[in-house]
PDB file of C-alpha atoms in Angstrom:
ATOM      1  CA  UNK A 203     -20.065  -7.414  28.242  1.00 53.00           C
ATOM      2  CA  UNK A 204     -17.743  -5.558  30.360  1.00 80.00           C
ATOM      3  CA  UNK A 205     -18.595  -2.080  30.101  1.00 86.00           C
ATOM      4  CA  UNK A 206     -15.201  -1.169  29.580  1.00 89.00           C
ATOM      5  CA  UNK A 207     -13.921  -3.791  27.681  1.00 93.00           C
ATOM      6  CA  UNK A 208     -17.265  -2.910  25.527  1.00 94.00           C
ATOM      7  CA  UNK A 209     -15.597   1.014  24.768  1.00 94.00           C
ATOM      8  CA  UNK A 210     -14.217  -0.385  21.819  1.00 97.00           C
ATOM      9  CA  UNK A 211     -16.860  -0.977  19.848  1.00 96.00           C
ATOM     10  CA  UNK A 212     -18.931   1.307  21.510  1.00 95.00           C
ATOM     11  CA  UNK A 213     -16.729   4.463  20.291  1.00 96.00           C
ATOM     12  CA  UNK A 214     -14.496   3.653  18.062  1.00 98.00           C
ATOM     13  CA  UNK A 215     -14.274   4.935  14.341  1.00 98.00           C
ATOM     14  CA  UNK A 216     -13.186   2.915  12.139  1.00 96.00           C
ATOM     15  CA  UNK A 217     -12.906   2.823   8.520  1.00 90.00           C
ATOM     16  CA  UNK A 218     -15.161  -0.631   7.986  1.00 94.00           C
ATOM     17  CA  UNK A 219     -17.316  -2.619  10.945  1.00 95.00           C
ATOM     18  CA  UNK A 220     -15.009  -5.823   9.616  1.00 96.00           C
ATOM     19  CA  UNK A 221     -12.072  -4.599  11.024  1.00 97.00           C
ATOM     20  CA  UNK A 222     -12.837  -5.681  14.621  1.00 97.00           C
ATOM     21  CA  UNK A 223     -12.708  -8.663  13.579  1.00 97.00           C
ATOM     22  CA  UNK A 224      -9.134  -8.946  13.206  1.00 98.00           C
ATOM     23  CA  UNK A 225      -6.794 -10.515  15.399  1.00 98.00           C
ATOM     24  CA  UNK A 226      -3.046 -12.023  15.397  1.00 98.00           C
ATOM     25  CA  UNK A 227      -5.135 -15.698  14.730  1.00 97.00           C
ATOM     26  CA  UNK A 228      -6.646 -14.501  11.024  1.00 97.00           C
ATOM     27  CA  UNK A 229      -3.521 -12.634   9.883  1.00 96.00           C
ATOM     28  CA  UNK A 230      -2.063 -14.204   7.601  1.00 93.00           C
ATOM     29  CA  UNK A 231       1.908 -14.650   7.587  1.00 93.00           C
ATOM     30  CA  UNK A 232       3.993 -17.472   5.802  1.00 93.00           C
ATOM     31  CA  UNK A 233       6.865 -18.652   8.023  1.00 94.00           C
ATOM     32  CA  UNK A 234       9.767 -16.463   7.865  1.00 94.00           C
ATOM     33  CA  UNK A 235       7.951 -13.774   6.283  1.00 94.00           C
ATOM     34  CA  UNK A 236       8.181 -10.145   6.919  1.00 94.00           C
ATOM     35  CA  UNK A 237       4.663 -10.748   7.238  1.00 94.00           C
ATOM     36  CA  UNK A 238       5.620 -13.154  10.487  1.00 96.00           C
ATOM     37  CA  UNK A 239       8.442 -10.862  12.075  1.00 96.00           C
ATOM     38  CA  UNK A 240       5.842  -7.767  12.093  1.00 97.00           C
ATOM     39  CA  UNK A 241       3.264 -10.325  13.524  1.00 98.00           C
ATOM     40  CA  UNK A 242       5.726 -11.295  15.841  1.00 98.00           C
ATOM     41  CA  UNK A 243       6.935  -7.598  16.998  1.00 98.00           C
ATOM     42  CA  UNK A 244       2.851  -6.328  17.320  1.00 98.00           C
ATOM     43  CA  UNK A 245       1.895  -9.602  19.647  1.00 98.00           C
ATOM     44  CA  UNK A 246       5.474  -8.194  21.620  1.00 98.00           C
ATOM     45  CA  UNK A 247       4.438  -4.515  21.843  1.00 98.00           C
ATOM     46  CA  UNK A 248       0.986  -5.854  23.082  1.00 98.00           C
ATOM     47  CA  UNK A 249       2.183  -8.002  25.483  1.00 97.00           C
ATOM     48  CA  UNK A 250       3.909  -4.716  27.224  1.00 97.00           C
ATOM     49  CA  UNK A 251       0.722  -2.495  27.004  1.00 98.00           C
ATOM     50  CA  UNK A 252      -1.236  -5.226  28.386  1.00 96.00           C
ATOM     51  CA  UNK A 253       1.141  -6.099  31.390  1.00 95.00           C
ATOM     52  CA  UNK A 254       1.423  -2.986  33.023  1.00 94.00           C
ATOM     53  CA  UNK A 255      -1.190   0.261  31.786  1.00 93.00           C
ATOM     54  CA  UNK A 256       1.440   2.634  33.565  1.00 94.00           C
ATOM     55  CA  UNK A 257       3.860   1.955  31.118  1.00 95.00           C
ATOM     56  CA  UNK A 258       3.873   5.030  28.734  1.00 97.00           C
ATOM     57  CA  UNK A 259       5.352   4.880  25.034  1.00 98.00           C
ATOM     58  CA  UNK A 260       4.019   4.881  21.317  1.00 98.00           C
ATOM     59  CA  UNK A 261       4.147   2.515  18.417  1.00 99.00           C
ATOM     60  CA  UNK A 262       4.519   3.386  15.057  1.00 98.00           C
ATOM     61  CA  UNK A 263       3.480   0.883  11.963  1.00 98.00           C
ATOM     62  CA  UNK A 264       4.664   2.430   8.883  1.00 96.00           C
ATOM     63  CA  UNK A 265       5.002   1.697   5.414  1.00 93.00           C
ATOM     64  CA  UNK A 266       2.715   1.516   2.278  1.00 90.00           C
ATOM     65  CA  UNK A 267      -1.028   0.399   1.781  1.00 91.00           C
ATOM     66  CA  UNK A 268      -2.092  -2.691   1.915  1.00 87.00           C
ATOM     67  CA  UNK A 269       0.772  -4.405   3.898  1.00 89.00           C
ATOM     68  CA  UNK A 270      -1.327  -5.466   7.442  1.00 94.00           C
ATOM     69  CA  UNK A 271      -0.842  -2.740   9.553  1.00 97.00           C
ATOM     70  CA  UNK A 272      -4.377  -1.780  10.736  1.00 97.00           C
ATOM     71  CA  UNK A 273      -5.114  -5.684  11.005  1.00 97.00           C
ATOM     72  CA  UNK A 274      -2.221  -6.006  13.201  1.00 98.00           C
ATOM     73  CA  UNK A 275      -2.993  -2.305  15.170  1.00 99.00           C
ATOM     74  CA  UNK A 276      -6.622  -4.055  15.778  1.00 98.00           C
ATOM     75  CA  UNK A 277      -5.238  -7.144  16.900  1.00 99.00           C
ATOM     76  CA  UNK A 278      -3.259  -5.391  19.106  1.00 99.00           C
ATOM     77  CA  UNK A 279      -5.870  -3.502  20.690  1.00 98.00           C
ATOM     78  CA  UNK A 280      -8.447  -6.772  20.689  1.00 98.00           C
ATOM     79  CA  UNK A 281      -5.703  -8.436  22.156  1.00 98.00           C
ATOM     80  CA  UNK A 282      -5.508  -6.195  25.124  1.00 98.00           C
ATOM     81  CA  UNK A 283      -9.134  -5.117  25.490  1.00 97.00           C
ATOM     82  CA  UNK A 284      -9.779  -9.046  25.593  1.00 95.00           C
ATOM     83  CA  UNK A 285      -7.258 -10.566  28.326  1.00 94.00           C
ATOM     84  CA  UNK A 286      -5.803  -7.111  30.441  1.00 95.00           C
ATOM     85  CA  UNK A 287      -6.890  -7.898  34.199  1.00 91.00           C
ATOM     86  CA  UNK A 288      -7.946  -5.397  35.195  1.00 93.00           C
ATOM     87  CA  UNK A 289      -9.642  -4.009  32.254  1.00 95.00           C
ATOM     88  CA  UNK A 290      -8.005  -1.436  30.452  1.00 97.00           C
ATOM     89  CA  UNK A 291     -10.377   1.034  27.627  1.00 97.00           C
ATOM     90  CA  UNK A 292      -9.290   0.760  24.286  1.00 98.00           C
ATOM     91  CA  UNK A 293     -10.389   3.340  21.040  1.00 98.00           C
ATOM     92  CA  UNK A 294      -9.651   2.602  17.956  1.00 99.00           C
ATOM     93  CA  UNK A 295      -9.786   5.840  15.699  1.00 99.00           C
ATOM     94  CA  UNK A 296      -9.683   6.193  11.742  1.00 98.00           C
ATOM     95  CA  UNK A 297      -8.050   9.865  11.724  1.00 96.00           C
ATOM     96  CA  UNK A 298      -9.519  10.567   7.866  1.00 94.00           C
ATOM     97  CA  UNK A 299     -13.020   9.423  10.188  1.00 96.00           C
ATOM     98  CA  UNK A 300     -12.175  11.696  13.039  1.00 97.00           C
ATOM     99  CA  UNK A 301     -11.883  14.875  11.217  1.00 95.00           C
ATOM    100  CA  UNK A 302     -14.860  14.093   8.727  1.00 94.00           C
ATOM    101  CA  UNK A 303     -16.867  13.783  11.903  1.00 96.00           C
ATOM    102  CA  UNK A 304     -15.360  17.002  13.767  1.00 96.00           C
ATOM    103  CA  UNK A 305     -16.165  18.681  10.764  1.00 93.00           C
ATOM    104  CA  UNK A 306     -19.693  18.039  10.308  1.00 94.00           C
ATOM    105  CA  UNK A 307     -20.297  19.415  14.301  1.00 96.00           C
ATOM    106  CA  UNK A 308     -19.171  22.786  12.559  1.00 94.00           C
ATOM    107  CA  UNK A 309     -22.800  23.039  11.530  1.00 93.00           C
ATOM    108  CA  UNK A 310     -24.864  20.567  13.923  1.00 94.00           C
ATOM    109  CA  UNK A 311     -24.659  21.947  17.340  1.00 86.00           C
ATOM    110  CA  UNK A 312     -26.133  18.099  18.341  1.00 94.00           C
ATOM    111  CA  UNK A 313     -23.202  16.632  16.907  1.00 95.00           C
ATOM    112  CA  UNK A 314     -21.232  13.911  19.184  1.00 95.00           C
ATOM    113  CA  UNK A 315     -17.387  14.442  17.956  1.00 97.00           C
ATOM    114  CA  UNK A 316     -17.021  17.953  18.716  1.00 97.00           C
ATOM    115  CA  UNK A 317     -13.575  19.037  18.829  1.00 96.00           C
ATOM    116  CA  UNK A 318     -13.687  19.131  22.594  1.00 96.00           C
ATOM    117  CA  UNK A 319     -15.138  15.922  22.780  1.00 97.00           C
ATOM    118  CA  UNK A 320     -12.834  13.931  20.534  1.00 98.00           C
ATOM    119  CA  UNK A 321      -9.702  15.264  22.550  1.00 98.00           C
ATOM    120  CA  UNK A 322     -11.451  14.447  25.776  1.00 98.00           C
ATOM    121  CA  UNK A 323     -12.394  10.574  24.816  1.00 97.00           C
ATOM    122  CA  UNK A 324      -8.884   9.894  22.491  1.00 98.00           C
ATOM    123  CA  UNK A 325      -7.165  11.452  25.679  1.00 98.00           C
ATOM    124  CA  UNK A 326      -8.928   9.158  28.509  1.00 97.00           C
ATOM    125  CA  UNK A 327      -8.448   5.478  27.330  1.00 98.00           C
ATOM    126  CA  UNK A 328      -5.938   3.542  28.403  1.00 98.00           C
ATOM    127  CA  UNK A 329      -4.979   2.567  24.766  1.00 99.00           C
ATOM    128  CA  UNK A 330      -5.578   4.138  21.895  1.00 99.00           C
ATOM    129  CA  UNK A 331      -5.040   3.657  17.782  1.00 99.00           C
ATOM    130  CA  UNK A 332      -4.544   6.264  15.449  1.00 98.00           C
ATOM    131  CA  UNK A 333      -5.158   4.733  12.231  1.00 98.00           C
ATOM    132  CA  UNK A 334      -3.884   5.631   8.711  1.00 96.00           C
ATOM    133  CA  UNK A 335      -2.283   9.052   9.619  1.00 96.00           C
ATOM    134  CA  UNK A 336      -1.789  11.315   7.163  1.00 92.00           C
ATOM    135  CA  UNK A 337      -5.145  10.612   5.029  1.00 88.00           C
ATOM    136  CA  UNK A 338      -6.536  13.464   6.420  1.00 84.00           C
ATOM    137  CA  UNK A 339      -4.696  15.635   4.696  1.00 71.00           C
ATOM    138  CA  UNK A 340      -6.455  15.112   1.443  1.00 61.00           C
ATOM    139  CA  UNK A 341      -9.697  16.193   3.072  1.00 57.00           C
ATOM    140  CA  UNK A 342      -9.543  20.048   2.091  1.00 56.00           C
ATOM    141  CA  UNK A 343      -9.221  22.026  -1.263  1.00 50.00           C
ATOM    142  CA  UNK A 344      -7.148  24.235   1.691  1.00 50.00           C
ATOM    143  CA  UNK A 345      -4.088  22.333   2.386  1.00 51.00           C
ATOM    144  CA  UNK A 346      -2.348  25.229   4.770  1.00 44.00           C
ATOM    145  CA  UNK A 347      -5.876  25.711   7.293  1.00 42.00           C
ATOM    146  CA  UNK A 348      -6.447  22.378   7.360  1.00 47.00           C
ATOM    147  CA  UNK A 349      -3.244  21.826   8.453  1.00 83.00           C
ATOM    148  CA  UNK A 350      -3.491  23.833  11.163  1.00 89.00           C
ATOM    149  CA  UNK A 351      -6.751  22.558  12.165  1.00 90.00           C
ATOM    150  CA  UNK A 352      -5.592  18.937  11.865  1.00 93.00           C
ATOM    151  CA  UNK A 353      -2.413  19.652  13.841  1.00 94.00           C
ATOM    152  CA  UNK A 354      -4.002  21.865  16.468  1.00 95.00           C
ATOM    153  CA  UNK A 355      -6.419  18.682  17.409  1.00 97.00           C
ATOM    154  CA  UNK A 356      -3.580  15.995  17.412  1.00 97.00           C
ATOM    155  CA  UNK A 357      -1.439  17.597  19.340  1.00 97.00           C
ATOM    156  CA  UNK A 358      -3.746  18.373  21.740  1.00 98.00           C
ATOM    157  CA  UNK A 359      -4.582  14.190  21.886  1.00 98.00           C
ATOM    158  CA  UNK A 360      -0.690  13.662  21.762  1.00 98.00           C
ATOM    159  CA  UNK A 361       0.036  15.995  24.595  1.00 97.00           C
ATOM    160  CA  UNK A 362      -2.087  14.371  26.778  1.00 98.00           C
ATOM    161  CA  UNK A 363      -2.192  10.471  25.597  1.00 98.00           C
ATOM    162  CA  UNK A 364       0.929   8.502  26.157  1.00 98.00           C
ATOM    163  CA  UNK A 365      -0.235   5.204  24.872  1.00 99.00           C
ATOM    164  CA  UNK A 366      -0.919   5.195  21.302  1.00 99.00           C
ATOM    165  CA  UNK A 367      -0.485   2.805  18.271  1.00 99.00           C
ATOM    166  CA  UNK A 368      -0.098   5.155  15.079  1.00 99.00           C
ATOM    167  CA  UNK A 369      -0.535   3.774  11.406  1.00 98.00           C
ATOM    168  CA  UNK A 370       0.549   5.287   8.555  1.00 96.00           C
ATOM    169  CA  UNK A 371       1.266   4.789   5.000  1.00 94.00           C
ATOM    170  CA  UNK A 372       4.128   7.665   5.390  1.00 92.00           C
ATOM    171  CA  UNK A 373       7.644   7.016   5.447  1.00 91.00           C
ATOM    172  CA  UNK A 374       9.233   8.627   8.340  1.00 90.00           C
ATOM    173  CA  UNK A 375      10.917  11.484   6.168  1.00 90.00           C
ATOM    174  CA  UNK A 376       7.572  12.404   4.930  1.00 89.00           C
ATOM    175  CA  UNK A 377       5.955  12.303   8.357  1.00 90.00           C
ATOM    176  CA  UNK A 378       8.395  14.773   9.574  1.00 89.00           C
ATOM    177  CA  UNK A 379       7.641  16.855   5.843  1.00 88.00           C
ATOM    178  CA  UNK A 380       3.838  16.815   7.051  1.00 89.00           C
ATOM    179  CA  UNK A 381       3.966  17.582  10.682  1.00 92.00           C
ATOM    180  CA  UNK A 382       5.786  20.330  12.677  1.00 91.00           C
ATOM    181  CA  UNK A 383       8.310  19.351  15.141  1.00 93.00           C
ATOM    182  CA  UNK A 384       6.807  19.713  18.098  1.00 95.00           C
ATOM    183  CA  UNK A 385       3.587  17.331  16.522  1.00 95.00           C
ATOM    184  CA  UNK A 386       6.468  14.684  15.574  1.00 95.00           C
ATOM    185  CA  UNK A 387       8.117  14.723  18.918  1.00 96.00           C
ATOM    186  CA  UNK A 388       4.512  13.757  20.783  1.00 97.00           C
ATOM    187  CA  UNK A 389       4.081  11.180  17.812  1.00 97.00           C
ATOM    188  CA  UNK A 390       7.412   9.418  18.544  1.00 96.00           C
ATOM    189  CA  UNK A 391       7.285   9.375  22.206  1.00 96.00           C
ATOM    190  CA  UNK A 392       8.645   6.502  23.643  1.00 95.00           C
ATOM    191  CA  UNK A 393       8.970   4.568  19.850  1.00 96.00           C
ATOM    192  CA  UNK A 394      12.147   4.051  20.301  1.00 94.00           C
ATOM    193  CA  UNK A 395      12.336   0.267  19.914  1.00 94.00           C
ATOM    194  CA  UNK A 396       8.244  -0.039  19.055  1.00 98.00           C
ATOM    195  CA  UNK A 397       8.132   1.148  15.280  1.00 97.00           C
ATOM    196  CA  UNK A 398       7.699  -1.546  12.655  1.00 97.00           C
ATOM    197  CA  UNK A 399       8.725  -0.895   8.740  1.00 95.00           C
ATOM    198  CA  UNK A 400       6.173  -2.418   7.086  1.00 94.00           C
ATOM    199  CA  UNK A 401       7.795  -1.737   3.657  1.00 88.00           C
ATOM    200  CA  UNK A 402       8.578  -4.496   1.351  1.00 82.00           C
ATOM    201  CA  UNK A 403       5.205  -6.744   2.197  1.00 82.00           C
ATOM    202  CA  UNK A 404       3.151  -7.536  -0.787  1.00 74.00           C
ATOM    203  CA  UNK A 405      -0.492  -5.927  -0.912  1.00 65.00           C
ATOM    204  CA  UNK A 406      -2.543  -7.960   0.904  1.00 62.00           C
ATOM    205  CA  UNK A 407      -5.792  -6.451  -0.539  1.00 55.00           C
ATOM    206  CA  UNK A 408      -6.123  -7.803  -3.465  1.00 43.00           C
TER     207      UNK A 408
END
């Protein structure tokens, strides 16, 4: 395997191994679903990351759990990890994963995912996910710190990566509730026209 093409799985974190499987082939969406025109919208926004790696904007998948988004953020990122000529990297990042793992190089000097070394490989790829922001924030007894903490790391990846898929099961107004300004503003770059309500789609857990 290419060993770019090969970063994905290589250093990604992601929630459950399964989840590289997905693709826009295995998710499922009736004709003339919601389910379809979010399908429809991801395989767009892909086709623009994979045509031309200079181009610089995120894409945000919103809405609550359950409804496809980090199927359709993977088969996004499989998509372009798979056909882009030349090869561009691709991470794929479970944020609740991220900071579990920064945390636990607090006390293991050995540890892989310092701080430094998260922001260094999240800000390097060509393409990047962010999945299921906003689940971190139920990691601490200490809301405020890590807050702080949480925001001091992702705006650090923000400021520096321009390409980046963001999921979340936030609505918009609480996304701006959770996040200071300047935070949002790096989020939103370049969304305008690449953020898909996911709201209204049945659970497709269960």
């Amino acid at each position: 395997m290419n060993i770019v093409r090969g970063n994905l799985r290589r250093n990604s974190l992601v929630d459950d191994p399964s989840e590289f499987s997905h693709t826009f082939d295995n998710f499922k969406a009736p004709e003339g679903s919601k389910e379809a025109q979010m399908k429809a919208l991801a395989r767009s926004i892909a086709g623009e990351y994979f045509k031309d790696k200079t181009t610089k904007f995120n894409t945000l998948m919103y809405g609550t759990p359950g409804e496809g988004k980090t199927h359709l953020a993977m088969a996004m990122l499989n998509a372009v990890n798979k056909y882009s000529d030349p090869p561009q990297t691709c991470l794929f990042i479970n944020v609740n994963s991220l900071f579990l793992a920064i945390r636990d190089s607090f006390d293991d000097p050995t540890a892989k995912w310092t701080e430094k070394y998260a922001v260094r490989q999240l800000s390097k790829v060509d393409l990047l996910v962010i999945d299921d922001l906003g689940s971190e924030s139920a990691m601490n007894a200490s809301k405020s710190e890590a807050s702080n903490f949480i925001q001091r790391v992702l705006y650090q990846i923000t400021n520096r990566q321009k390409r980046i898929i963001i999921t979340t099961n936030l609505t918009m107004e609480q996304l701006k509730k959770s996040y200071n300004p300047k935070l949002i503003s790096r989020l939103l770059a370049g969304s305008k026209g690449h953020q898909l309500d996911f709201s209204g789609i049945k659970d497709k857990r269960y």
